[in-house]
Amino acid sequence: MAFGIFPYPLINALGTVTGLLTGEHLPQASALGWLWLTPVSPEVSSYSPPLLLLGAVAVGWLCYYALYRRGGPEPRRAEPWDCGFGGLNARMQYTAAAFSMPIRRIFQPVFDVEERVDTHSDGPGRWHVTGLAYHLQVADRAWNALYEPFGQGVTRLARWVGRIQTGSVRTYLAYSFFTLLVLLWLIS
């Protein structure tokens, strides 16, 4: 934050570094004085970071004062609109399945989607519905076709390579010795 408000020491330090590396110097960042930052030229653009910070703090304080300190009426608190049903609960909210439905439809060739609605009925003729259960299972076809075989291959390779790890120092020294012999043979 200090470099954002007072960038002049950093810009001047970078100017000496670029001067040493390239032989060119950065333009003077504070052509109008230490309070003004001049990125291009004083005629085109210049601004004062400390004055911008002071203005932002002043606007924030005024907003806070206007909203909370003025002593006005308390904001009215009420239940959210419930479409006339009343007594909303968590079962009436949108679920993640409802939000992800467009994505599931777009990527249907990629996903293996299994949706099922179970209806629980009661009464004569089972016409009175007492409950509904929605089941959604989404599987990635690419996982089974691409990643799972690759993962199994890596696991088999790791087990095969793991056989050379015996835990014996003598075996590891023998590996090193024979590797050294092969490398010396290749070099010569």
XYZ file of N, CA, C and O in Angstrom:
752
model
N 0.829 -1.183 0.000
C 0.000 0.000 0.000
C 0.874 1.248 0.000
O 0.541 2.238 -0.637
N 2.027 1.163 0.684
C 2.928 2.312 0.701
C 3.464 2.601 -0.702
O 3.587 3.758 -1.094
N 3.771 1.547 -1.477
C 4.246 1.767 -2.841
C 3.136 2.292 -3.737
O 3.396 2.975 -4.727
N 1.878 1.993 -3.413
C 0.781 2.530 -4.195
C 0.535 3.996 -3.924
O 0.133 4.751 -4.805
N 0.758 4.420 -2.679
C 0.515 5.809 -2.319
C 1.736 6.682 -2.601
O 1.617 7.788 -3.122
N 2.909 6.184 -2.267
C 4.155 6.916 -2.509
C 5.077 6.061 -3.379
O 6.021 5.448 -2.878
N 4.819 5.999 -4.689
C 5.626 5.125 -5.549
C 6.962 5.728 -5.983
O 7.746 5.055 -6.626
N 7.227 6.943 -5.610
C 8.395 7.641 -6.137
C 9.707 6.985 -5.752
O 10.592 6.849 -6.609
N 9.917 6.549 -4.494
C 11.205 5.895 -4.184
C 11.423 4.632 -5.014
O 12.531 4.380 -5.495
N 10.365 3.836 -5.217
C 10.498 2.617 -6.014
C 10.785 2.947 -7.474
O 11.639 2.327 -8.100
N 10.080 3.931 -8.017
C 10.298 4.301 -9.420
C 11.703 4.858 -9.614
O 12.382 4.543 -10.603
N 12.178 5.651 -8.671
C 13.534 6.197 -8.782
C 14.573 5.086 -8.675
O 15.579 5.099 -9.383
N 14.342 4.094 -7.792
C 15.270 2.965 -7.674
C 15.275 2.142 -8.954
O 16.336 1.709 -9.422
N 14.105 1.920 -9.536
C 14.040 1.183 -10.800
C 14.685 1.976 -11.925
O 15.248 1.391 -12.860
N 14.605 3.296 -11.852
C 15.236 4.128 -12.876
C 16.740 3.951 -12.894
O 17.351 3.899 -13.960
N 17.350 3.846 -11.723
C 18.803 3.637 -11.695
C 19.154 2.230 -12.196
O 20.162 2.057 -12.869
N 18.310 1.239 -11.893
C 18.577 -0.130 -12.369
C 18.473 -0.187 -13.885
O 19.339 -0.756 -14.550
N 17.421 0.400 -14.450
C 17.294 0.396 -15.920
C 18.401 1.213 -16.563
O 18.840 0.894 -17.667
N 18.844 2.260 -15.891
C 19.966 3.042 -16.426
C 21.239 2.217 -16.489
O 22.003 2.298 -17.451
N 21.477 1.390 -15.464
C 22.670 0.545 -15.468
C 22.565 -0.581 -16.486
O 23.546 -0.959 -17.119
N 21.372 -1.150 -16.659
C 21.211 -2.288 -17.563
C 21.121 -1.881 -19.027
O 21.714 -2.532 -19.890
N 20.375 -0.834 -19.320
C 20.123 -0.487 -20.719
C 20.779 0.810 -21.169
O 20.836 1.079 -22.358
N 21.222 1.596 -20.249
C 21.794 2.887 -20.605
C 20.751 3.973 -20.760
O 21.077 5.126 -20.969
N 19.479 3.619 -20.706
C 18.377 4.574 -20.791
C 17.759 4.727 -19.420
O 17.702 3.782 -18.639
N 17.264 5.896 -19.120
C 16.641 6.153 -17.824
C 15.134 6.289 -17.997
O 14.647 6.709 -19.050
N 14.411 5.936 -16.933
C 12.964 6.122 -16.931
C 12.650 7.607 -16.895
O 13.430 8.401 -16.363
N 11.520 8.013 -17.458
C 11.159 9.432 -17.360
C 10.937 9.817 -15.898
O 10.637 8.981 -15.057
N 11.098 11.088 -15.622
C 10.924 11.585 -14.255
C 9.478 11.344 -13.819
O 8.545 11.831 -14.447
N 9.302 10.595 -12.746
C 7.960 10.225 -12.301
C 7.258 11.375 -11.593
O 6.036 11.423 -11.546
N 8.014 12.266 -11.034
C 7.386 13.351 -10.292
C 7.834 14.687 -10.869
O 8.496 15.476 -10.210
N 7.449 14.953 -12.098
C 7.866 16.191 -12.769
C 7.200 17.407 -12.153
O 7.735 18.506 -12.203
N 6.007 17.225 -11.563
C 5.294 18.354 -10.964
C 5.500 18.440 -9.455
O 4.783 19.139 -8.782
N 6.430 17.699 -8.911
C 6.673 17.709 -7.472
C 6.390 16.334 -6.874
O 5.882 15.432 -7.530
N 6.706 16.173 -5.604
C 6.606 14.858 -4.961
C 5.163 14.408 -4.796
O 4.895 13.226 -4.626
N 4.189 15.302 -4.851
C 2.800 14.944 -4.626
C 2.131 14.398 -5.882
O 1.142 13.683 -5.800
N 2.675 14.667 -7.046
C 2.030 14.282 -8.301
C 2.837 13.214 -9.003
O 4.048 13.329 -9.137
N 2.147 12.176 -9.477
C 2.773 11.114 -10.256
C 2.512 11.411 -11.721
O 1.381 11.634 -12.132
N 3.577 11.438 -12.515
C 3.476 11.785 -13.922
C 3.938 10.579 -14.746
O 5.118 10.446 -15.037
N 3.020 9.656 -15.138
C 3.448 8.465 -15.869
C 3.975 8.761 -17.264
O 4.937 8.174 -17.703
N 3.335 9.670 -18.023
C 3.734 9.914 -19.411
C 4.391 11.283 -19.532
O 5.567 11.396 -19.823
N 3.612 12.327 -19.334
C 4.152 13.688 -19.371
C 3.215 14.567 -18.547
O 2.039 14.253 -18.384
N 3.718 15.684 -18.033
C 2.872 16.539 -17.190
C 1.668 17.104 -17.932
O 0.627 17.356 -17.347
N 1.774 17.292 -19.255
C 0.661 17.858 -19.999
C -0.441 16.843 -20.259
O -1.607 17.183 -20.398
N -0.075 15.559 -20.396
C -1.041 14.538 -20.793
C -1.745 13.943 -19.586
O -2.964 13.928 -19.490
N -0.982 13.418 -18.668
C -1.612 12.750 -17.531
C -0.727 12.876 -16.301
O 0.468 12.637 -16.359
N -1.339 13.257 -15.231
C -0.666 13.249 -13.941
C -1.744 13.193 -12.873
O -2.850 13.697 -13.062
N -1.448 12.533 -11.811
C -2.400 12.423 -10.708
C -1.623 12.311 -9.411
O -0.424 12.049 -9.398
N -2.344 12.471 -8.335
C -1.721 12.438 -7.016
C -2.254 11.229 -6.246
O -3.403 11.231 -5.799
N -1.447 10.198 -6.075
C -1.914 9.037 -5.316
C -2.323 9.371 -3.878
O -3.353 8.868 -3.418
N -1.577 10.220 -3.137
C -2.055 10.536 -1.781
C -3.404 11.256 -1.782
O -4.258 11.000 -0.931
N -3.618 12.162 -2.764
C -4.904 12.848 -2.825
C -6.027 11.894 -3.226
O -7.158 12.016 -2.747
N -5.742 10.917 -4.105
C -6.739 9.900 -4.453
C -7.114 9.067 -3.234
O -8.287 8.764 -3.008
N -6.121 8.681 -2.434
C -6.403 7.920 -1.210
C -7.224 8.754 -0.250
O -8.201 8.254 0.338
N -6.864 10.014 -0.094
C -7.616 10.891 0.793
C -9.057 11.044 0.311
O -10.001 11.002 1.099
N -9.267 11.180 -1.005
C -10.611 11.282 -1.557
C -11.411 10.001 -1.346
O -12.596 10.042 -1.011
N -10.778 8.834 -1.527
C -11.471 7.557 -1.324
C -11.869 7.386 0.131
O -12.983 6.926 0.441
N -10.990 7.753 1.055
C -11.320 7.659 2.479
C -12.447 8.625 2.817
O -13.369 8.283 3.574
N -12.418 9.827 2.263
C -13.474 10.812 2.529
C -14.824 10.327 2.002
O -15.854 10.436 2.690
N -14.869 9.776 0.795
C -16.124 9.258 0.240
C -16.627 8.071 1.068
O -17.823 7.962 1.357
N -15.732 7.181 1.471
C -16.137 6.058 2.322
C -16.700 6.528 3.644
O -17.711 5.998 4.128
N -16.059 7.534 4.254
C -16.557 8.056 5.530
C -17.921 8.720 5.349
O -18.813 8.542 6.180
N -18.097 9.475 4.268
C -19.394 10.115 4.013
C -20.502 9.076 3.803
O -21.621 9.249 4.294
N -20.194 8.011 3.079
C -21.195 6.953 2.881
C -21.549 6.293 4.201
O -22.717 6.047 4.501
N -20.545 6.001 5.010
C -20.798 5.388 6.310
C -21.636 6.332 7.181
O -22.595 5.908 7.827
N -21.290 7.601 7.172
C -22.018 8.572 7.977
C -23.459 8.697 7.505
O -24.391 8.772 8.298
N -23.656 8.727 6.177
C -25.008 8.880 5.640
C -25.869 7.655 5.930
O -27.078 7.771 6.145
N -25.268 6.478 5.966
C -26.045 5.258 6.155
C -26.267 4.898 7.622
O -27.330 4.398 7.984
N -25.274 5.130 8.464
C -25.355 4.601 9.818
C -25.349 5.643 10.931
O -25.809 5.384 12.015
N -24.791 6.775 10.729
C -24.629 7.750 11.809
C -25.663 8.862 11.790
O -25.687 9.674 12.679
N -26.477 8.926 10.800
C -27.372 10.050 10.649
C -28.514 9.996 11.661
O -29.155 10.992 11.933
N -28.783 8.856 12.200
C -29.869 8.740 13.164
C -31.223 8.632 12.497
O -32.241 8.932 13.104
N -31.256 8.207 11.267
C -32.516 8.069 10.545
C -33.269 6.828 10.998
O -32.894 6.145 11.954
N -34.361 6.546 10.309
C -35.150 5.382 10.701
C -34.388 4.085 10.439
O -33.568 4.002 9.535
N -34.691 3.112 11.272
C -34.076 1.795 11.107
C -34.601 1.157 9.832
O -35.758 1.345 9.466
N -33.784 0.402 9.148
C -34.290 -0.264 7.949
C -35.365 -1.300 8.316
O -35.295 -1.947 9.354
N -36.369 -1.402 7.463
C -37.460 -2.330 7.715
C -36.989 -3.746 7.451
O -36.372 -4.035 6.446
N -37.302 -4.636 8.358
C -36.933 -6.037 8.215
C -38.204 -6.841 8.001
O -39.167 -6.697 8.749
N -38.197 -7.681 6.969
C -39.363 -8.494 6.654
C -38.902 -9.796 6.032
O -37.759 -9.920 5.585
N -39.793 -10.743 5.991
C -39.504 -12.018 5.348
C -39.413 -11.802 3.842
O -40.089 -10.945 3.290
N -38.601 -12.588 3.150
C -38.545 -12.446 1.702
C -39.853 -12.887 1.047
O -40.629 -13.643 1.627
N -40.090 -12.401 -0.152
C -41.313 -12.718 -0.856
C -41.360 -14.218 -1.107
O -40.390 -14.823 -1.575
N -42.489 -14.831 -0.829
C -42.590 -16.285 -0.915
C -43.625 -16.760 -1.920
O -44.143 -17.867 -1.802
N -43.980 -15.940 -2.898
C -44.904 -16.304 -3.972
C -46.278 -16.677 -3.438
O -47.036 -17.393 -4.093
N -46.629 -16.257 -2.262
C -47.940 -16.557 -1.696
C -48.029 -17.900 -1.007
O -49.080 -18.267 -0.506
N -46.945 -18.660 -0.971
C -47.002 -19.980 -0.341
C -46.907 -19.882 1.171
O -47.591 -20.567 1.891
N -46.015 -19.070 1.660
C -45.827 -18.931 3.100
C -45.054 -20.103 3.674
O -45.114 -21.226 3.178
N -44.315 -19.838 4.698
C -43.586 -20.892 5.387
C -42.525 -21.556 4.527
O -42.471 -22.782 4.449
N -41.688 -20.768 3.881
C -40.625 -21.354 3.070
C -39.640 -22.101 3.952
O -39.340 -21.694 5.070
N -39.144 -23.195 3.447
C -38.105 -23.932 4.169
C -37.009 -24.327 3.180
O -37.072 -24.014 1.993
N -36.029 -25.039 3.657
C -34.872 -25.374 2.837
C -35.230 -26.304 1.684
O -34.543 -26.325 0.658
N -36.287 -27.075 1.807
C -36.666 -28.004 0.740
C -37.228 -27.267 -0.467
O -37.347 -27.839 -1.538
N -37.602 -25.996 -0.320
C -38.183 -25.232 -1.417
C -37.147 -24.383 -2.140
O -37.484 -23.656 -3.060
N -35.909 -24.479 -1.749
C -34.866 -23.676 -2.366
C -34.313 -24.375 -3.611
O -34.471 -25.587 -3.783
N -33.678 -23.590 -4.442
C -32.969 -24.175 -5.571
C -31.797 -24.981 -5.053
O -31.124 -24.595 -4.099
N -31.548 -26.087 -5.692
C -30.437 -26.939 -5.294
C -29.305 -26.799 -6.305
O -29.451 -26.165 -7.355
N -28.194 -27.419 -5.999
C -27.070 -27.400 -6.923
C -27.426 -28.107 -8.224
O -26.950 -27.737 -9.295
N -28.292 -29.126 -8.138
C -28.707 -29.840 -9.349
C -29.500 -28.921 -10.274
O -29.376 -29.000 -11.499
N -30.301 -28.021 -9.714
C -31.069 -27.097 -10.547
C -30.151 -26.082 -11.223
O -30.353 -25.736 -12.387
N -29.144 -25.609 -10.520
C -28.229 -24.641 -11.111
C -27.330 -25.283 -12.166
O -26.927 -24.641 -13.118
N -27.000 -26.554 -11.986
C -26.074 -27.202 -12.918
C -26.782 -27.863 -14.090
O -26.122 -28.418 -14.960
N -28.106 -27.823 -14.150
C -28.828 -28.488 -15.223
C -28.425 -27.981 -16.612
O -28.219 -28.796 -17.524
N -28.281 -26.676 -16.871
C -27.853 -26.255 -18.220
C -26.481 -26.811 -18.598
O -26.271 -27.213 -19.737
N -25.579 -26.869 -17.652
C -24.250 -27.412 -17.942
C -24.345 -28.903 -18.230
O -23.690 -29.412 -19.140
N -25.187 -29.611 -17.470
C -25.361 -31.048 -17.718
C -25.947 -31.282 -19.111
O -25.582 -32.230 -19.790
N -26.856 -30.430 -19.545
C -27.452 -30.613 -20.875
C -26.464 -30.293 -21.988
O -26.446 -30.952 -23.008
N -25.647 -29.273 -21.792
C -24.663 -28.925 -22.813
C -23.615 -30.027 -22.941
O -23.240 -30.420 -24.036
N -23.146 -30.529 -21.797
C -22.085 -31.537 -21.798
C -22.630 -32.951 -21.655
O -21.943 -33.822 -21.146
N -23.847 -33.190 -22.111
C -24.444 -34.517 -21.990
C -23.618 -35.595 -22.700
O -23.528 -36.707 -22.196
N -22.989 -35.318 -23.852
C -22.155 -36.365 -24.445
C -20.937 -36.727 -23.592
O -20.412 -37.824 -23.706
N -20.495 -35.815 -22.744
C -19.314 -36.067 -21.916
C -19.693 -36.753 -20.607
O -18.978 -37.623 -20.123
N -20.837 -36.378 -20.025
C -21.258 -36.924 -18.743
C -22.213 -38.085 -18.933
O -23.003 -38.123 -19.877
N -22.173 -39.011 -18.022
C -23.134 -40.104 -17.973
C -24.102 -39.759 -16.843
O -23.801 -39.947 -15.672
N -25.265 -39.205 -17.208
C -26.221 -38.683 -16.232
C -27.323 -39.706 -16.005
O -27.928 -40.210 -16.950
N -27.572 -39.994 -14.740
C -28.674 -40.881 -14.376
C -29.594 -40.114 -13.433
O -29.224 -39.793 -12.310
N -30.797 -39.802 -13.916
C -31.798 -39.091 -13.122
C -32.977 -40.026 -12.886
O -33.408 -40.745 -13.783
N -33.509 -39.966 -11.661
C -34.641 -40.819 -11.323
C -35.512 -40.088 -10.321
O -35.021 -39.495 -9.374
N -36.819 -40.125 -10.540
C -37.784 -39.552 -9.612
C -38.629 -40.702 -9.065
O -39.302 -41.398 -9.827
N -38.567 -40.900 -7.769
C -39.372 -41.939 -7.114
C -40.589 -41.277 -6.485
O -40.466 -40.337 -5.699
N -41.754 -41.774 -6.835
C -43.013 -41.243 -6.318
C -43.572 -42.210 -5.296
O -43.706 -43.408 -5.569
N -43.906 -41.695 -4.121
C -44.514 -42.504 -3.064
C -45.993 -42.119 -2.983
O -46.318 -40.964 -2.733
N -46.852 -43.081 -3.241
C -48.295 -42.824 -3.295
C -48.999 -43.571 -2.175
O -48.510 -44.558 -1.639
N -50.212 -43.091 -1.880
C -51.006 -43.693 -0.823
C -52.479 -43.560 -1.203
O -52.856 -42.747 -2.043
N -53.305 -44.323 -0.593
C -54.746 -44.216 -0.804
C -55.232 -45.187 -1.855
O -54.463 -45.929 -2.470
N -56.566 -45.184 -2.101
C -57.132 -46.092 -3.102
C -56.694 -45.689 -4.507
O -56.761 -44.522 -4.884
N -56.188 -46.615 -5.219
C -55.709 -46.348 -6.566
C -54.365 -45.637 -6.591
O -53.897 -45.238 -7.638
N -53.821 -45.451 -5.423
C -52.514 -44.789 -5.268
C -52.487 -43.441 -5.988
O -51.532 -43.076 -6.658
N -53.526 -42.670 -5.864
C -53.604 -41.370 -6.521
C -53.120 -40.245 -5.622
O -52.823 -39.160 -6.097
N -53.029 -40.486 -4.322
C -52.581 -39.456 -3.389
C -51.055 -39.570 -3.217
O -50.558 -40.517 -2.635
N -50.339 -38.596 -3.747
C -48.874 -38.615 -3.672
C -48.457 -38.108 -2.298
O -48.801 -36.994 -1.898
N -47.721 -38.934 -1.580
C -47.271 -38.555 -0.234
C -45.823 -38.088 -0.211
O -45.396 -37.452 0.748
N -45.063 -38.386 -1.234
C -43.670 -37.953 -1.236
C -43.006 -38.186 -2.570
O -43.402 -39.059 -3.345
N -42.025 -37.386 -2.823
C -41.212 -37.505 -4.021
C -39.757 -37.576 -3.604
O -39.334 -36.909 -2.658
N -38.982 -38.366 -4.323
C -37.535 -38.442 -4.082
C -36.838 -38.322 -5.427
O -37.162 -39.053 -6.369
N -35.929 -37.389 -5.501
C -35.199 -37.138 -6.740
C -33.775 -37.613 -6.554
O -33.087 -37.219 -5.606
N -33.315 -38.462 -7.445
C -31.952 -38.997 -7.393
C -31.216 -38.570 -8.648
O -31.730 -38.710 -9.760
N -30.011 -38.056 -8.472
C -29.187 -37.612 -9.587
C -27.788 -38.143 -9.365
O -27.200 -37.955 -8.299
N -27.273 -38.815 -10.386
C -25.900 -39.295 -10.319
C -25.230 -38.937 -11.638
O -25.719 -39.302 -12.714
N -24.126 -38.209 -11.543
C -23.393 -37.769 -12.722
C -22.014 -38.409 -12.683
O -21.279 -38.253 -11.714
N -21.690 -39.137 -13.736
C -20.369 -39.764 -13.855
C -19.690 -39.210 -15.101
O -20.338 -38.919 -16.105
N -18.405 -39.081 -15.013
C -17.620 -38.550 -16.120
C -17.147 -39.712 -16.991
O -16.398 -40.572 -16.543
N -17.594 -39.737 -18.246
C -17.194 -40.815 -19.152
C -15.710 -40.745 -19.466
O -15.057 -41.771 -19.647
N -15.167 -39.543 -19.549
C -13.744 -39.390 -19.860
C -12.880 -39.960 -18.742
O -11.779 -40.450 -18.991
N -13.370 -39.926 -17.521
C -12.595 -40.475 -16.395
C -12.377 -41.965 -16.595
O -11.258 -42.463 -16.466
N -13.456 -42.687 -16.921
C -13.336 -44.130 -17.096
C -12.582 -44.492 -18.374
O -11.917 -45.521 -18.430
N -12.698 -43.671 -19.413
C -12.066 -44.002 -20.689
C -10.603 -43.581 -20.757
O -9.798 -44.262 -21.390
N -10.249 -42.463 -20.128
C -8.888 -41.929 -20.270
C -8.070 -42.005 -18.989
O -6.978 -42.574 -18.963
N -8.586 -41.422 -17.935
C -7.788 -41.261 -16.730
C -7.626 -42.551 -15.945
O -6.560 -42.819 -15.399
N -8.671 -43.339 -15.858
C -8.597 -44.574 -15.080
C -7.567 -45.550 -15.662
O -6.735 -46.069 -14.925
N -7.552 -45.810 -16.995
C -6.502 -46.683 -17.528
C -5.105 -46.103 -17.350
O -4.156 -46.836 -17.062
N -4.968 -44.802 -17.521
C -3.658 -44.173 -17.326
C -3.199 -44.326 -15.880
O -2.040 -44.641 -15.608
N -4.125 -44.101 -14.932
C -3.789 -44.259 -13.520
C -3.421 -45.692 -13.182
O -2.488 -45.939 -12.406
N -4.130 -46.658 -13.759
C -3.791 -48.060 -13.511
C -2.425 -48.403 -14.088
O -1.651 -49.152 -13.485
N -2.103 -47.838 -15.270
C -0.782 -48.071 -15.856
C 0.328 -47.487 -15.001
O 1.372 -48.118 -14.809
N 0.113 -46.290 -14.488
C 1.117 -45.669 -13.615
C 1.283 -46.490 -12.341
O 2.405 -46.691 -11.849
N 0.186 -47.005 -11.800
C 0.272 -47.829 -10.590
C 1.045 -49.112 -10.864
O 1.890 -49.527 -10.062
N 0.768 -49.777 -12.014
C 1.508 -50.992 -12.354
C 2.993 -50.707 -12.529
O 3.841 -51.468 -12.059
N 3.321 -49.588 -13.210
C 4.719 -49.215 -13.399
C 5.398 -48.928 -12.060
O 6.539 -49.332 -11.830
N 4.689 -48.254 -11.164
C 5.268 -47.950 -9.849
C 5.513 -49.231 -9.057
O 6.529 -49.356 -8.364
N 4.608 -50.192 -9.142
C 4.827 -51.467 -8.443
C 6.016 -52.219 -9.038
O 6.794 -52.841 -8.323
N 6.135 -52.170 -10.380
C 7.244 -52.863 -11.031
C 8.578 -52.231 -10.644
O 9.539 -52.932 -10.354
N 8.626 -50.884 -10.648
C 9.851 -50.186 -10.258
C 10.109 -50.368 -8.770
O 11.252 -50.437 -8.326
N 9.032 -50.465 -7.981
C 9.188 -50.637 -6.538
C 9.840 -51.957 -6.156
O 10.332 -52.110 -5.034
N 9.876 -52.930 -7.083
C 10.519 -54.211 -6.764
C 12.020 -54.077 -6.592
O 12.634 -54.912 -5.943
N 12.613 -53.047 -7.191
C 14.058 -52.894 -7.039
C 14.411 -52.282 -5.685
O 15.578 -52.269 -5.317
N 13.420 -51.783 -4.970
C 13.680 -51.234 -3.635
C 13.600 -52.358 -2.617
O 12.528 -52.756 -2.187
N 14.761 -52.854 -2.249
C 14.789 -53.973 -1.322
C 15.020 -53.535 0.111
O 14.754 -54.284 1.034
N 15.552 -52.359 0.298
C 15.865 -51.883 1.641
C 17.259 -52.288 2.089
O 17.675 -51.980 3.198
N 17.999 -52.962 1.239
C 19.346 -53.421 1.579
C 20.374 -52.452 1.006
O 20.357 -52.123 -0.184
N 21.292 -52.018 1.850
C 22.330 -51.086 1.425
C 23.246 -51.760 0.414
O 23.713 -51.134 -0.546
N 23.510 -53.045 0.597
C 24.373 -53.764 -0.330
C 23.776 -53.767 -1.743
O 24.483 -53.608 -2.726
N 22.464 -53.950 -1.832
C 21.813 -53.957 -3.144
C 21.931 -52.585 -3.793
O 22.227 -52.478 -4.988
N 21.731 -51.533 -3.020
C 21.831 -50.178 -3.580
C 23.261 -49.867 -4.013
O 23.469 -49.208 -5.035
N 24.239 -50.320 -3.269
C 25.631 -50.133 -3.678
C 25.928 -50.901 -4.957
O 26.671 -50.425 -5.830
N 25.347 -52.094 -5.090
C 25.538 -52.872 -6.319
C 24.902 -52.147 -7.495
O 25.490 -52.102 -8.590
N 23.700 -51.569 -7.303
C 23.073 -50.788 -8.368
C 23.985 -49.644 -8.792
O 24.175 -49.387 -9.985
N 24.509 -48.928 -7.838
C 25.394 -47.791 -8.134
C 26.650 -48.256 -8.856
O 27.107 -47.613 -9.817
N 27.225 -49.370 -8.412
C 28.448 -49.882 -9.030
C 28.208 -50.273 -10.483
O 28.962 -49.890 -11.366
N 27.123 -51.013 -10.741
C 26.851 -51.451 -12.113
C 26.443 -50.266 -13.002
O 26.799 -50.232 -14.185
N 25.767 -49.288 -12.453
C 25.441 -48.088 -13.223
C 26.707 -47.342 -13.593
O 26.861 -46.867 -14.723
N 27.648 -47.248 -12.663
C 28.922 -46.592 -12.930
C 29.703 -47.336 -14.006
O 30.277 -46.714 -14.915
N 29.696 -48.680 -13.961
C 30.386 -49.458 -14.987
C 29.770 -49.233 -16.365
O 30.482 -49.060 -17.358
N 28.425 -49.213 -16.434
C 27.759 -49.000 -17.720
C 28.061 -47.610 -18.250
O 28.342 -47.428 -19.446
N 28.044 -46.591 -17.384
C 28.342 -45.224 -17.833
C 29.791 -45.091 -18.299
O 30.066 -44.413 -19.304
N 30.729 -45.733 -17.584
C 32.122 -45.690 -18.016
C 32.312 -46.399 -19.355
O 33.076 -45.963 -20.213
N 31.586 -47.501 -19.538
C 31.669 -48.233 -20.811
C 31.111 -47.375 -21.951
O 31.679 -47.359 -23.045
N 29.983 -46.650 -21.689
C 29.403 -45.807 -22.723
C 30.306 -44.626 -23.084
O 30.394 -44.231 -24.239
N 30.960 -44.056 -22.088
C 31.814 -42.892 -22.337
C 33.066 -43.314 -23.125
O 33.502 -42.606 -24.028
N 33.627 -44.454 -22.776
C 34.848 -44.867 -23.442
C 34.490 -45.535 -24.744
O 34.923 -45.372 -25.776
